[in-house]
Amino acid sequence: MANPQTAAADLLFFFFFPELHLKLF
């Protein structure tokens, strides 16, 4: 999470796609 925008997008992605997030990260 280099910048706040990336962090926010990551949180949104995790919220909507938790299973995919766990597989990708």
PDB file of N, CA and C in Angstrom:
ATOM      1  N   MET A   1       0.841  -1.195   0.000  1.00  0.00           N
ATOM      2  CA  MET A   1       0.000   0.000   0.000  1.00  0.00           C
ATOM      3  C   MET A   1       0.877   1.246   0.000  1.00  0.00           C
ATOM      4  N   ALA A   2       1.292   1.603  -1.186  1.00  0.00           N
ATOM      5  CA  ALA A   2       2.225   2.722  -1.303  1.00  0.00           C
ATOM      6  C   ALA A   2       1.528   4.064  -1.056  1.00  0.00           C
ATOM      7  N   ASN A   3       0.275   4.173  -1.515  1.00  0.00           N
ATOM      8  CA  ASN A   3      -0.432   5.443  -1.338  1.00  0.00           C
ATOM      9  C   ASN A   3      -1.860   5.209  -0.872  1.00  0.00           C
ATOM     10  N   PRO A   4      -2.502   6.224  -0.299  1.00  0.00           N
ATOM     11  CA  PRO A   4      -3.864   6.088   0.243  1.00  0.00           C
ATOM     12  C   PRO A   4      -4.865   5.599  -0.787  1.00  0.00           C
ATOM     13  N   GLN A   5      -4.719   6.039  -2.038  1.00  0.00           N
ATOM     14  CA  GLN A   5      -5.673   5.627  -3.072  1.00  0.00           C
ATOM     15  C   GLN A   5      -5.603   4.122  -3.302  1.00  0.00           C
ATOM     16  N   THR A   6      -4.399   3.588  -3.337  1.00  0.00           N
ATOM     17  CA  THR A   6      -4.231   2.146  -3.517  1.00  0.00           C
ATOM     18  C   THR A   6      -4.807   1.391  -2.320  1.00  0.00           C
ATOM     19  N   ALA A   7      -4.576   1.915  -1.130  1.00  0.00           N
ATOM     20  CA  ALA A   7      -5.087   1.274   0.080  1.00  0.00           C
ATOM     21  C   ALA A   7      -6.610   1.251   0.072  1.00  0.00           C
ATOM     22  N   ALA A   8      -7.226   2.349  -0.327  1.00  0.00           N
ATOM     23  CA  ALA A   8      -8.683   2.421  -0.373  1.00  0.00           C
ATOM     24  C   ALA A   8      -9.237   1.432  -1.388  1.00  0.00           C
ATOM     25  N   ALA A   9      -8.608   1.344  -2.551  1.00  0.00           N
ATOM     26  CA  ALA A   9      -9.054   0.412  -3.579  1.00  0.00           C
ATOM     27  C   ALA A   9      -8.896  -1.022  -3.084  1.00  0.00           C
ATOM     28  N   ASP A  10      -7.820  -1.294  -2.364  1.00  0.00           N
ATOM     29  CA  ASP A  10      -7.579  -2.640  -1.841  1.00  0.00           C
ATOM     30  C   ASP A  10      -8.660  -3.013  -0.826  1.00  0.00           C
ATOM     31  N   LEU A  11      -9.042  -2.050   0.028  1.00  0.00           N
ATOM     32  CA  LEU A  11     -10.086  -2.315   1.014  1.00  0.00           C
ATOM     33  C   LEU A  11     -11.423  -2.565   0.333  1.00  0.00           C
ATOM     34  N   LEU A  12     -11.725  -1.796  -0.710  1.00  0.00           N
ATOM     35  CA  LEU A  12     -12.982  -1.998  -1.431  1.00  0.00           C
ATOM     36  C   LEU A  12     -12.989  -3.352  -2.113  1.00  0.00           C
ATOM     37  N   PHE A  13     -11.861  -3.721  -2.705  1.00  0.00           N
ATOM     38  CA  PHE A  13     -11.759  -5.019  -3.377  1.00  0.00           C
ATOM     39  C   PHE A  13     -11.933  -6.155  -2.371  1.00  0.00           C
ATOM     40  N   PHE A  14     -11.332  -5.989  -1.210  1.00  0.00           N
ATOM     41  CA  PHE A  14     -11.444  -7.007  -0.162  1.00  0.00           C
ATOM     42  C   PHE A  14     -12.888  -7.115   0.339  1.00  0.00           C
ATOM     43  N   PHE A  15     -13.581  -5.977   0.380  1.00  0.00           N
ATOM     44  CA  PHE A  15     -14.957  -5.967   0.864  1.00  0.00           C
ATOM     45  C   PHE A  15     -15.889  -6.691  -0.108  1.00  0.00           C
ATOM     46  N   PHE A  16     -15.681  -6.471  -1.412  1.00  0.00           N
ATOM     47  CA  PHE A  16     -16.572  -7.059  -2.409  1.00  0.00           C
ATOM     48  C   PHE A  16     -16.132  -8.449  -2.856  1.00  0.00           C
ATOM     49  N   PHE A  17     -14.817  -8.699  -2.819  1.00  0.00           N
ATOM     50  CA  PHE A  17     -14.310  -9.995  -3.279  1.00  0.00           C
ATOM     51  C   PHE A  17     -13.326 -10.595  -2.275  1.00  0.00           C
ATOM     52  N   PRO A  18     -13.805 -10.934  -1.068  1.00  0.00           N
ATOM     53  CA  PRO A  18     -12.908 -11.442  -0.021  1.00  0.00           C
ATOM     54  C   PRO A  18     -12.193 -12.728  -0.425  1.00  0.00           C
ATOM     55  N   GLU A  19     -12.917 -13.646  -1.079  1.00  0.00           N
ATOM     56  CA  GLU A  19     -12.295 -14.917  -1.451  1.00  0.00           C
ATOM     57  C   GLU A  19     -11.206 -14.714  -2.503  1.00  0.00           C
ATOM     58  N   LEU A  20     -11.502 -13.897  -3.512  1.00  0.00           N
ATOM     59  CA  LEU A  20     -10.500 -13.621  -4.541  1.00  0.00           C
ATOM     60  C   LEU A  20      -9.315 -12.887  -3.940  1.00  0.00           C
ATOM     61  N   HIS A  21      -9.599 -11.977  -3.014  1.00  0.00           N
ATOM     62  CA  HIS A  21      -8.531 -11.210  -2.375  1.00  0.00           C
ATOM     63  C   HIS A  21      -7.570 -12.141  -1.642  1.00  0.00           C
ATOM     64  N   LEU A  22      -8.127 -13.111  -0.916  1.00  0.00           N
ATOM     65  CA  LEU A  22      -7.269 -14.036  -0.170  1.00  0.00           C
ATOM     66  C   LEU A  22      -6.420 -14.875  -1.114  1.00  0.00           C
ATOM     67  N   LYS A  23      -6.958 -15.190  -2.299  1.00  0.00           N
ATOM     68  CA  LYS A  23      -6.199 -16.001  -3.251  1.00  0.00           C
ATOM     69  C   LYS A  23      -5.098 -15.174  -3.922  1.00  0.00           C
ATOM     70  N   LEU A  24      -5.418 -13.904  -4.241  1.00  0.00           N
ATOM     71  CA  LEU A  24      -4.447 -13.079  -4.958  1.00  0.00           C
ATOM     72  C   LEU A  24      -3.371 -12.531  -4.035  1.00  0.00           C
ATOM     73  N   PHE A  25      -3.758 -12.216  -2.790  1.00  0.00           N
ATOM     74  CA  PHE A  25      -2.780 -11.611  -1.882  1.00  0.00           C
ATOM     75  C   PHE A  25      -2.421 -12.583  -0.769  1.00  0.00           C
TER      76      PHE A  25
END
